[in-house]
mmCIF file of C-alpha atoms in Angstrom:
data_model
loop_
_atom_site.group_PDB
_atom_site.id
_atom_site.type_symbol
_atom_site.label_atom_id
_atom_site.label_comp_id
_atom_site.label_asym_id
_atom_site.label_seq_id
_atom_site.Cartn_x
_atom_site.Cartn_y
_atom_site.Cartn_z
ATOM 1 C CA MET A 1 2.001 10.065 26.536
ATOM 2 C CA LYS A 2 3.614 7.647 28.996
ATOM 3 C CA LYS A 3 5.585 4.681 27.699
ATOM 4 C CA THR A 4 6.211 1.591 29.862
ATOM 5 C CA SER A 5 8.279 -1.331 28.570
ATOM 6 C CA THR A 6 8.097 -4.794 30.131
ATOM 7 C CA ARG A 7 8.595 -8.466 29.216
ATOM 8 C CA LEU A 8 6.138 -11.307 28.699
ATOM 9 C CA ALA A 9 6.712 -14.725 30.253
ATOM 10 C CA ASP A 10 8.525 -16.027 27.158
ATOM 11 C CA GLY A 11 10.851 -13.026 26.938
ATOM 12 C CA ARG A 12 9.045 -11.015 24.266
ATOM 13 C CA GLU A 13 8.886 -7.247 24.717
ATOM 14 C CA LEU A 14 5.567 -5.552 25.527
ATOM 15 C CA ILE A 15 5.071 -1.777 25.639
ATOM 16 C CA TYR A 16 2.170 0.161 27.121
ATOM 17 C CA TYR A 17 1.366 3.600 25.690
ATOM 18 C CA ASP A 18 -0.859 5.517 28.099
ATOM 19 C CA LEU A 19 -2.725 8.798 27.867
ATOM 20 C CA ARG A 20 -2.148 9.558 31.572
ATOM 21 C CA ASP A 21 1.363 10.171 32.894
ATOM 22 C CA ASP A 22 0.516 8.733 36.322
ATOM 23 C CA THR A 23 -0.558 5.292 35.034
ATOM 24 C CA VAL A 24 1.359 2.421 36.654
ATOM 25 C CA ARG A 25 1.978 -0.765 34.663
ATOM 26 C CA ASP A 26 3.480 -3.482 36.862
ATOM 27 C CA ALA A 27 1.271 -6.517 36.153
ATOM 28 C CA ALA A 28 3.310 -9.669 35.499
ATOM 29 C CA ASP A 29 2.579 -12.233 32.788
ATOM 30 C CA ARG A 30 1.437 -15.291 34.800
ATOM 31 C CA ARG A 31 1.248 -17.717 31.875
ATOM 32 C CA PRO A 32 3.601 -20.749 31.867
ATOM 33 C CA LEU A 33 5.062 -19.973 28.434
ATOM 34 C CA ASP A 34 8.162 -21.539 26.957
ATOM 35 C CA ARG A 35 10.696 -19.305 25.246
ATOM 36 C CA THR A 36 9.465 -18.399 21.735
ATOM 37 C CA VAL A 37 11.204 -20.360 18.968
ATOM 38 C CA THR A 38 10.948 -19.152 15.374
ATOM 39 C CA THR A 39 12.253 -20.501 12.072
ATOM 40 C CA SER A 40 11.940 -17.385 9.931
ATOM 41 C CA GLU A 41 14.209 -17.360 6.875
ATOM 42 C CA ILE A 42 14.537 -14.866 4.010
ATOM 43 C CA ARG A 43 15.040 -16.346 0.533
ATOM 44 C CA ARG A 44 15.710 -14.231 -2.545
ATOM 45 C CA ASP A 45 13.973 -15.043 -5.827
ATOM 46 C CA PRO A 46 16.696 -14.953 -8.519
ATOM 47 C CA LEU A 47 14.220 -14.304 -11.354
ATOM 48 C CA LEU A 48 12.223 -11.454 -9.817
ATOM 49 C CA GLY A 49 14.894 -10.124 -7.477
ATOM 50 C CA ASP A 50 12.474 -9.916 -4.550
ATOM 51 C CA SER A 51 12.504 -11.699 -1.197
ATOM 52 C CA VAL A 52 10.188 -14.252 0.403
ATOM 53 C CA ALA A 53 9.906 -14.966 4.131
ATOM 54 C CA ILE A 54 9.692 -18.691 4.953
ATOM 55 C CA ALA A 55 8.049 -19.058 8.377
ATOM 56 C CA SER A 56 6.670 -22.558 8.972
ATOM 57 C CA HIS A 57 6.087 -21.948 12.696
ATOM 58 C CA ARG A 58 3.166 -19.653 11.792
ATOM 59 C CA GLN A 59 0.998 -22.672 10.931
ATOM 60 C CA GLY A 60 0.230 -23.031 14.636
ATOM 61 C CA ARG A 61 -0.878 -19.439 15.280
ATOM 62 C CA THR A 62 -4.152 -18.594 17.009
ATOM 63 C CA TYR A 63 -7.095 -18.889 14.596
ATOM 64 C CA HIS A 64 -10.514 -17.276 15.128
ATOM 65 C CA PRO A 65 -10.800 -17.752 18.910
ATOM 66 C CA PRO A 66 -14.153 -16.963 20.593
ATOM 67 C CA ALA A 67 -14.451 -13.452 22.014
ATOM 68 C CA ASP A 68 -14.031 -14.665 25.602
ATOM 69 C CA GLU A 69 -10.669 -16.242 24.674
ATOM 70 C CA CYS A 70 -9.263 -13.317 22.677
ATOM 71 C CA PRO A 71 -5.492 -13.032 23.295
ATOM 72 C CA LEU A 72 -5.584 -9.270 22.655
ATOM 73 C CA CYS A 73 -8.092 -8.400 25.369
ATOM 74 C CA PRO A 74 -6.744 -7.442 28.819
ATOM 75 C CA SER A 75 -6.161 -10.268 31.309
ATOM 76 C CA GLU A 76 -8.975 -10.721 33.797
ATOM 77 C CA GLY A 77 -9.000 -13.160 36.722
ATOM 78 C CA ASP A 78 -7.941 -16.599 35.496
ATOM 79 C CA ARG A 79 -8.322 -15.633 31.845
ATOM 80 C CA LEU A 80 -4.767 -14.684 30.884
ATOM 81 C CA SER A 81 -3.937 -13.024 27.573
ATOM 82 C CA GLU A 82 -0.997 -11.430 25.778
ATOM 83 C CA ILE A 83 -1.638 -8.281 27.825
ATOM 84 C CA PRO A 84 -1.013 -8.953 31.554
ATOM 85 C CA ASP A 85 -2.796 -5.842 32.826
ATOM 86 C CA SER A 86 -6.560 -5.564 33.346
ATOM 87 C CA SER A 87 -6.826 -2.502 31.096
ATOM 88 C CA TYR A 88 -4.818 -0.531 28.556
ATOM 89 C CA ASP A 89 -4.950 2.405 26.144
ATOM 90 C CA VAL A 90 -2.558 1.240 23.400
ATOM 91 C CA VAL A 91 -0.241 -1.769 23.600
ATOM 92 C CA VAL A 92 2.546 -2.975 21.308
ATOM 93 C CA PHE A 93 4.237 -6.355 21.698
ATOM 94 C CA GLU A 94 6.438 -8.732 19.759
ATOM 95 C CA ASN A 95 4.367 -11.142 17.694
ATOM 96 C CA ARG A 96 4.330 -14.665 19.126
ATOM 97 C CA PHE A 97 4.187 -16.075 15.589
ATOM 98 C CA PRO A 98 6.330 -13.615 13.580
ATOM 99 C CA SER A 99 6.937 -13.732 9.849
ATOM 100 C CA LEU A 100 10.249 -11.970 10.482
ATOM 101 C CA ALA A 101 12.530 -12.531 13.465
ATOM 102 C CA GLY A 102 16.157 -12.142 14.557
ATOM 103 C CA ASP A 103 18.466 -11.332 11.650
ATOM 104 C CA SER A 104 15.414 -11.516 9.382
ATOM 105 C CA GLY A 105 13.715 -8.498 10.980
ATOM 106 C CA ARG A 106 10.942 -8.175 13.541
ATOM 107 C CA CYS A 107 7.132 -8.302 13.730
ATOM 108 C CA GLU A 108 4.981 -6.511 16.306
ATOM 109 C CA VAL A 109 1.278 -6.335 17.148
ATOM 110 C CA VAL A 110 -0.387 -2.980 17.889
ATOM 111 C CA CYS A 111 -3.618 -3.117 19.922
ATOM 112 C CA PHE A 112 -5.557 0.102 19.324
ATOM 113 C CA THR A 113 -7.961 -0.236 22.265
ATOM 114 C CA SER A 114 -8.931 -2.718 24.971
ATOM 115 C CA ASP A 115 -12.544 -2.718 23.674
ATOM 116 C CA HIS A 116 -12.906 -5.989 21.767
ATOM 117 C CA HIS A 117 -16.020 -4.869 19.892
ATOM 118 C CA ALA A 118 -14.698 -1.501 18.704
ATOM 119 C CA SER A 119 -12.857 -0.586 15.520
ATOM 120 C CA PHE A 120 -10.308 2.102 14.711
ATOM 121 C CA ALA A 121 -13.158 4.280 13.438
ATOM 122 C CA ASP A 122 -14.739 4.128 16.911
ATOM 123 C CA LEU A 123 -11.710 5.695 18.610
ATOM 124 C CA THR A 124 -11.773 9.233 19.927
ATOM 125 C CA GLU A 125 -9.378 11.747 18.419
ATOM 126 C CA GLU A 126 -7.274 11.505 21.588
ATOM 127 C CA GLN A 127 -7.040 7.711 21.252
ATOM 128 C CA ALA A 128 -6.197 7.901 17.535
ATOM 129 C CA ALA A 129 -3.470 10.445 18.300
ATOM 130 C CA LEU A 130 -1.992 8.001 20.812
ATOM 131 C CA VAL A 131 -1.886 5.267 18.150
ATOM 132 C CA LEU A 132 -0.042 7.704 15.871
ATOM 133 C CA GLU A 133 2.460 8.328 18.685
ATOM 134 C CA ALA A 134 2.952 4.569 19.092
ATOM 135 C CA TRP A 135 3.511 4.083 15.345
ATOM 136 C CA THR A 136 6.033 6.937 15.357
ATOM 137 C CA ASP A 137 7.877 5.673 18.423
ATOM 138 C CA ARG A 138 8.117 2.129 17.074
ATOM 139 C CA THR A 139 9.341 3.407 13.705
ATOM 140 C CA SER A 140 12.117 5.258 15.511
ATOM 141 C CA GLU A 141 13.076 2.337 17.766
ATOM 142 C CA LEU A 142 12.978 -0.330 15.066
ATOM 143 C CA SER A 143 14.978 1.787 12.624
ATOM 144 C CA HIS A 144 17.960 1.497 14.971
ATOM 145 C CA LEU A 145 18.049 -2.315 14.843
ATOM 146 C CA PRO A 146 21.047 -3.372 12.707
ATOM 147 C CA SER A 147 18.982 -5.843 10.667
ATOM 148 C CA VAL A 148 16.182 -3.394 9.770
ATOM 149 C CA GLN A 149 16.021 -1.399 6.525
ATOM 150 C CA GLN A 150 12.311 -0.526 6.334
ATOM 151 C CA VAL A 151 9.465 -0.155 8.863
ATOM 152 C CA PHE A 152 5.901 -0.873 7.744
ATOM 153 C CA CYS A 153 2.915 -0.027 9.979
ATOM 154 C CA PHE A 154 -0.415 -1.415 8.773
ATOM 155 C CA GLU A 155 -3.882 -2.645 9.704
ATOM 156 C CA ASN A 156 -5.767 -5.579 8.196
ATOM 157 C CA ARG A 157 -9.473 -5.333 9.024
ATOM 158 C CA GLY A 158 -12.131 -7.957 8.327
ATOM 159 C CA ALA A 159 -12.384 -11.699 7.806
ATOM 160 C CA GLU A 160 -12.398 -11.170 4.028
ATOM 161 C CA ILE A 161 -8.856 -9.814 4.322
ATOM 162 C CA GLY A 162 -7.798 -12.928 6.241
ATOM 163 C CA VAL A 163 -7.850 -11.481 9.758
ATOM 164 C CA THR A 164 -7.914 -14.277 12.348
ATOM 165 C CA LEU A 165 -8.250 -12.105 15.483
ATOM 166 C CA GLN A 166 -11.250 -9.771 15.483
ATOM 167 C CA HIS A 167 -9.942 -7.462 18.228
ATOM 168 C CA PRO A 168 -9.065 -4.011 16.758
ATOM 169 C CA HIS A 169 -5.351 -4.187 16.074
ATOM 170 C CA GLY A 170 -2.658 -3.668 13.487
ATOM 171 C CA GLN A 171 0.877 -4.836 12.924
ATOM 172 C CA ILE A 172 4.364 -3.491 12.303
ATOM 173 C CA TYR A 173 6.840 -5.327 10.082
ATOM 174 C CA ALA A 174 10.491 -4.310 10.260
ATOM 175 C CA TYR A 175 12.070 -5.703 7.085
ATOM 176 C CA PRO A 176 15.773 -6.458 6.576
ATOM 177 C CA PHE A 177 15.462 -5.175 2.994
ATOM 178 C CA THR A 178 13.680 -2.505 0.965
ATOM 179 C CA THR A 179 10.298 -3.917 -0.043
ATOM 180 C CA PRO A 180 9.566 -4.441 -3.768
ATOM 181 C CA ARG A 181 6.693 -1.924 -3.817
ATOM 182 C CA THR A 182 8.854 0.774 -2.263
ATOM 183 C CA ALA A 183 11.689 -0.065 -4.661
ATOM 184 C CA LEU A 184 9.319 0.510 -7.587
ATOM 185 C CA MET A 185 8.417 3.938 -6.197
ATOM 186 C CA LEU A 186 12.083 4.801 -5.717
ATOM 187 C CA ARG A 187 12.915 3.818 -9.308
ATOM 188 C CA GLN A 188 10.083 5.988 -10.629
ATOM 189 C CA LEU A 189 11.240 8.769 -8.326
ATOM 190 C CA ALA A 190 14.802 8.534 -9.677
ATOM 191 C CA ALA A 191 13.655 8.441 -13.315
ATOM 192 C CA HIS A 192 11.398 11.486 -12.852
ATOM 193 C CA LYS A 193 14.141 13.407 -11.046
ATOM 194 C CA GLU A 194 16.563 12.779 -13.902
ATOM 195 C CA ALA A 195 14.034 13.524 -16.656
ATOM 196 C CA THR A 196 12.876 16.820 -15.134
ATOM 197 C CA GLY A 197 16.156 18.165 -13.887
ATOM 198 C CA GLY A 198 15.596 17.473 -10.225
ATOM 199 C CA GLN A 199 11.831 17.806 -9.741
ATOM 200 C CA ASN A 200 10.089 15.534 -7.227
ATOM 201 C CA LEU A 201 7.583 12.966 -8.496
ATOM 202 C CA PHE A 202 5.550 12.863 -5.262
ATOM 203 C CA ASP A 203 5.157 16.639 -5.359
ATOM 204 C CA ALA A 204 3.992 16.458 -8.976
ATOM 205 C CA VAL A 205 1.446 13.727 -8.189
ATOM 206 C CA LEU A 206 0.077 15.616 -5.196
ATOM 207 C CA GLU A 207 -0.202 18.854 -7.184
ATOM 208 C CA ARG A 208 -2.115 17.037 -9.915
ATOM 209 C CA GLU A 209 -4.486 15.307 -7.516
ATOM 210 C CA LEU A 210 -5.240 18.512 -5.598
ATOM 211 C CA ALA A 211 -6.377 20.082 -8.862
ATOM 212 C CA ASP A 212 -8.528 17.139 -9.967
ATOM 213 C CA GLU A 213 -11.952 15.696 -9.164
ATOM 214 C CA ARG A 214 -10.765 12.734 -7.106
ATOM 215 C CA VAL A 215 -10.108 14.609 -3.840
ATOM 216 C CA VAL A 216 -12.228 13.006 -1.094
ATOM 217 C CA LEU A 217 -11.474 15.340 1.813
ATOM 218 C CA GLU A 218 -8.914 18.008 2.603
ATOM 219 C CA GLY A 219 -7.657 19.709 5.749
ATOM 220 C CA ASP A 220 -5.023 22.332 6.354
ATOM 221 C CA HIS A 221 -2.243 19.723 6.618
ATOM 222 C CA TRP A 222 -3.603 16.504 5.010
ATOM 223 C CA VAL A 223 -5.367 15.589 1.794
ATOM 224 C CA ALA A 224 -7.107 12.316 0.871
ATOM 225 C CA PHE A 225 -7.776 11.377 -2.756
ATOM 226 C CA VAL A 226 -8.561 8.412 -4.971
ATOM 227 C CA PRO A 227 -5.476 8.067 -7.222
ATOM 228 C CA TYR A 228 -5.755 8.470 -10.990
ATOM 229 C CA ALA A 229 -4.732 4.831 -11.578
ATOM 230 C CA ALA A 230 -6.341 3.228 -8.521
ATOM 231 C CA HIS A 231 -5.758 -0.522 -8.395
ATOM 232 C CA TRP A 232 -8.634 -1.346 -6.037
ATOM 233 C CA PRO A 233 -12.393 -0.656 -6.275
ATOM 234 C CA TYR A 234 -12.253 1.852 -3.429
ATOM 235 C CA GLU A 235 -8.727 3.088 -2.742
ATOM 236 C CA VAL A 236 -7.728 6.336 -1.018
ATOM 237 C CA HIS A 237 -4.253 7.796 -0.523
ATOM 238 C CA LEU A 238 -3.724 10.115 2.445
ATOM 239 C CA TYR A 239 -0.780 12.537 2.211
ATOM 240 C CA PRO A 240 0.555 15.253 4.481
ATOM 241 C CA LYS A 241 0.746 18.422 2.390
ATOM 242 C CA ARG A 242 4.303 19.035 3.574
ATOM 243 C CA ARG A 243 6.488 16.234 2.209
ATOM 244 C CA VAL A 244 8.321 14.218 4.866
ATOM 245 C CA PRO A 245 10.024 10.807 4.461
ATOM 246 C CA ASP A 246 8.471 9.085 7.485
ATOM 247 C CA LEU A 247 6.244 9.440 10.538
ATOM 248 C CA LEU A 248 9.087 10.999 12.521
ATOM 249 C CA GLY A 249 9.074 13.975 10.157
ATOM 250 C CA LEU A 250 5.494 15.096 10.870
ATOM 251 C CA ASP A 251 5.249 18.431 12.665
ATOM 252 C CA GLU A 252 2.895 19.145 15.539
ATOM 253 C CA ALA A 253 0.225 20.709 13.320
ATOM 254 C CA ALA A 254 0.045 17.620 11.085
ATOM 255 C CA ARG A 255 -0.043 15.304 14.116
ATOM 256 C CA THR A 256 -2.898 17.288 15.622
ATOM 257 C CA GLU A 257 -5.006 17.227 12.461
ATOM 258 C CA PHE A 258 -4.342 13.598 11.517
ATOM 259 C CA PRO A 259 -6.942 11.988 13.855
ATOM 260 C CA GLN A 260 -9.693 14.267 12.556
ATOM 261 C CA VAL A 261 -9.006 13.461 8.907
ATOM 262 C CA TYR A 262 -8.232 9.756 9.290
ATOM 263 C CA LEU A 263 -11.209 8.938 11.514
ATOM 264 C CA GLU A 264 -13.538 10.703 9.087
ATOM 265 C CA LEU A 265 -12.013 8.719 6.211
ATOM 266 C CA LEU A 266 -12.498 5.386 7.995
ATOM 267 C CA ARG A 267 -16.087 6.253 8.900
ATOM 268 C CA ARG A 268 -16.822 7.045 5.272
ATOM 269 C CA PHE A 269 -15.384 3.676 4.274
ATOM 270 C CA ASP A 270 -17.941 1.985 6.524
ATOM 271 C CA ARG A 271 -20.753 3.804 4.708
ATOM 272 C CA ILE A 272 -19.692 3.097 1.116
ATOM 273 C CA PHE A 273 -22.086 0.222 0.567
ATOM 274 C CA GLY A 274 -25.084 1.600 2.446
ATOM 275 C CA GLU A 275 -26.966 0.934 5.666
ATOM 276 C CA GLY A 276 -27.250 -2.632 6.908
ATOM 277 C CA GLU A 277 -24.036 -3.768 5.219
ATOM 278 C CA PRO A 278 -21.346 -5.444 7.342
ATOM 279 C CA PRO A 279 -18.272 -3.326 8.174
ATOM 280 C CA THR A 280 -16.089 -2.661 5.151
ATOM 281 C CA PRO A 281 -12.978 -4.871 5.084
ATOM 282 C CA TYR A 282 -9.844 -2.889 4.391
ATOM 283 C CA ILE A 283 -6.085 -2.658 4.493
ATOM 284 C CA ALA A 284 -4.487 0.562 5.750
ATOM 285 C CA ALA A 285 -0.788 0.761 4.884
ATOM 286 C CA TRP A 286 1.782 3.404 5.826
ATOM 287 C CA HIS A 287 4.510 3.925 3.234
ATOM 288 C CA GLN A 288 7.752 5.257 4.699
ATOM 289 C CA ALA A 289 11.205 5.784 3.237
ATOM 290 C CA PRO A 290 13.673 2.956 3.875
ATOM 291 C CA PHE A 291 16.374 3.542 6.468
ATOM 292 C CA GLY A 292 18.905 1.562 4.457
ATOM 293 C CA ALA A 293 21.215 2.820 1.738
ATOM 294 C CA LEU A 294 19.642 4.096 -1.513
ATOM 295 C CA GLU A 295 22.700 3.954 -3.801
ATOM 296 C CA GLU A 296 20.936 1.738 -6.341
ATOM 297 C CA PHE A 297 18.348 4.482 -6.938
ATOM 298 C CA ASP A 298 20.466 7.080 -8.735
ATOM 299 C CA GLY A 299 20.295 10.527 -7.198
ATOM 300 C CA VAL A 300 17.524 9.706 -4.698
ATOM 301 C CA VAL A 301 17.854 10.564 -1.005
ATOM 302 C CA ARG A 302 15.484 9.723 1.864
ATOM 303 C CA GLU A 303 14.062 13.237 1.883
ATOM 304 C CA ASP A 304 12.777 12.738 -1.691
ATOM 305 C CA PHE A 305 10.318 10.089 -0.509
ATOM 306 C CA ALA A 306 6.845 11.134 0.623
ATOM 307 C CA LEU A 307 5.229 9.510 3.640
ATOM 308 C CA HIS A 308 1.654 8.515 2.836
ATOM 309 C CA LEU A 309 -1.041 6.068 3.847
ATOM 310 C CA GLU A 310 -2.874 3.873 1.345
ATOM 311 C CA LEU A 311 -6.345 2.674 2.382
ATOM 312 C CA PHE A 312 -8.268 0.213 0.224
ATOM 313 C CA THR A 313 -10.978 -2.424 0.329
ATOM 314 C CA ILE A 314 -11.293 -5.673 -1.593
ATOM 315 C CA ARG A 315 -15.106 -5.322 -1.647
ATOM 316 C CA ARG A 316 -16.186 -4.012 -5.064
ATOM 317 C CA THR A 317 -19.922 -3.818 -4.415
ATOM 318 C CA SER A 318 -22.463 -5.127 -1.925
ATOM 319 C CA GLY A 319 -21.772 -8.820 -1.264
ATOM 320 C CA LYS A 320 -19.036 -9.091 -3.895
ATOM 321 C CA LEU A 321 -15.266 -9.127 -3.502
ATOM 322 C CA LYS A 322 -12.459 -8.166 -5.845
ATOM 323 C CA PHE A 323 -10.348 -11.302 -6.289
ATOM 324 C CA LEU A 324 -6.762 -11.182 -7.515
ATOM 325 C CA ALA A 325 -7.110 -13.719 -10.302
ATOM 326 C CA GLY A 326 -5.072 -14.460 -13.422
ATOM 327 C CA SER A 327 -4.064 -10.993 -14.608
ATOM 328 C CA GLU A 328 -3.440 -9.573 -11.136
ATOM 329 C CA SER A 329 -1.771 -12.586 -9.491
ATOM 330 C CA GLY A 330 -0.080 -14.002 -12.579
ATOM 331 C CA MET A 331 1.098 -10.799 -14.264
ATOM 332 C CA ASN A 332 0.616 -8.086 -11.608
ATOM 333 C CA VAL A 333 -1.675 -6.164 -13.978
ATOM 334 C CA PHE A 334 -4.696 -4.904 -12.060
ATOM 335 C CA ILE A 335 -8.157 -4.516 -13.590
ATOM 336 C CA ASN A 336 -10.415 -2.124 -11.666
ATOM 337 C CA ASP A 337 -14.205 -2.353 -12.107
ATOM 338 C CA VAL A 338 -14.907 0.964 -10.356
ATOM 339 C CA PRO A 339 -13.729 4.170 -12.082
ATOM 340 C CA PRO A 340 -11.617 6.199 -9.614
ATOM 341 C CA GLU A 341 -13.739 9.301 -10.278
ATOM 342 C CA ARG A 342 -16.911 7.423 -9.278
ATOM 343 C CA ALA A 343 -15.201 6.007 -6.173
ATOM 344 C CA ALA A 344 -14.190 9.520 -5.101
ATOM 345 C CA GLU A 345 -17.703 10.806 -5.744
ATOM 346 C CA ARG A 346 -19.181 8.035 -3.577
ATOM 347 C CA LEU A 347 -16.763 8.762 -0.743
ATOM 348 C CA ARG A 348 -17.774 12.422 -0.835
ATOM 349 C CA GLU A 349 -21.464 11.470 -0.822
ATOM 350 C CA VAL A 350 -21.159 9.545 2.453
ATOM 351 C CA ALA A 351 -19.557 12.369 4.418
ATOM 352 C CA SER A 352 -20.532 12.642 8.092
ATOM 353 C CA SER A 353 -23.383 15.035 8.787
#
């Protein structure tokens, strides 16, 4: 992998990740852009104890542009985009309309491929491995920023999810706090450790799932399963079999196998609802241990946390979506219409030939 860092016309950082070591990236951003101005602010909810990002400048962000005006495609002739070069393998750049900025963290965009009409599932194993390298490198770099406590790599895919740019891409949020969902995991981790005399909750969950009927696919170094208490109609958790706290902890064997397992999982997701159905909308979310202090979670250290990816769709059946209505949005109590065992069975049925 070759990494080349440069700056866009408004001062934002852009990084090329290339498969070839002899690739030269010296194209300049020719757009007449003013310096980016953001108004991101973090406010803490005194009743729930969580944080909300207030970012009014995001109201003006790019919204469903036509394909020939996509800001994530390479620049070509007089059509100038966020990527100055005429081609790329993987690109990461600071979001022009970030939810988090400055002392409030940082937001980045990850473009998986220059092919506007592709998806992550269309990537080759070599391309997917390069995306994994980019995620890992950004996790490392962002973790050293003084304002950052947690790094979250994710992909939103599909208009139903709220995606406004159809080009295959994901995002990275670097939060200045430990996110509420991770804090819940850490509290459960601490309680289990105390109750069992030091045993690890993630290890116990993985052992249980490996022995159950909800395993979707398994390799030498990764396993994918529908969790016992899945919140979403089709939800799969992907774990490395050797517990590590973050992407930086993966060994070479796990990195090599990841593209094979993950691409197969994504391709199965696109076949859940049968032939002729539009691509399955999904969210793919990496869960990594915070880099900040963990004193509030008694007895827990970073190495207790287990890196994993959670992949889920809001489509519950053909032509129907799972909406977060009263119970889910008002009380955070999910109601799942698809039994996890049936979801796992379906995902095994649609395996590649």
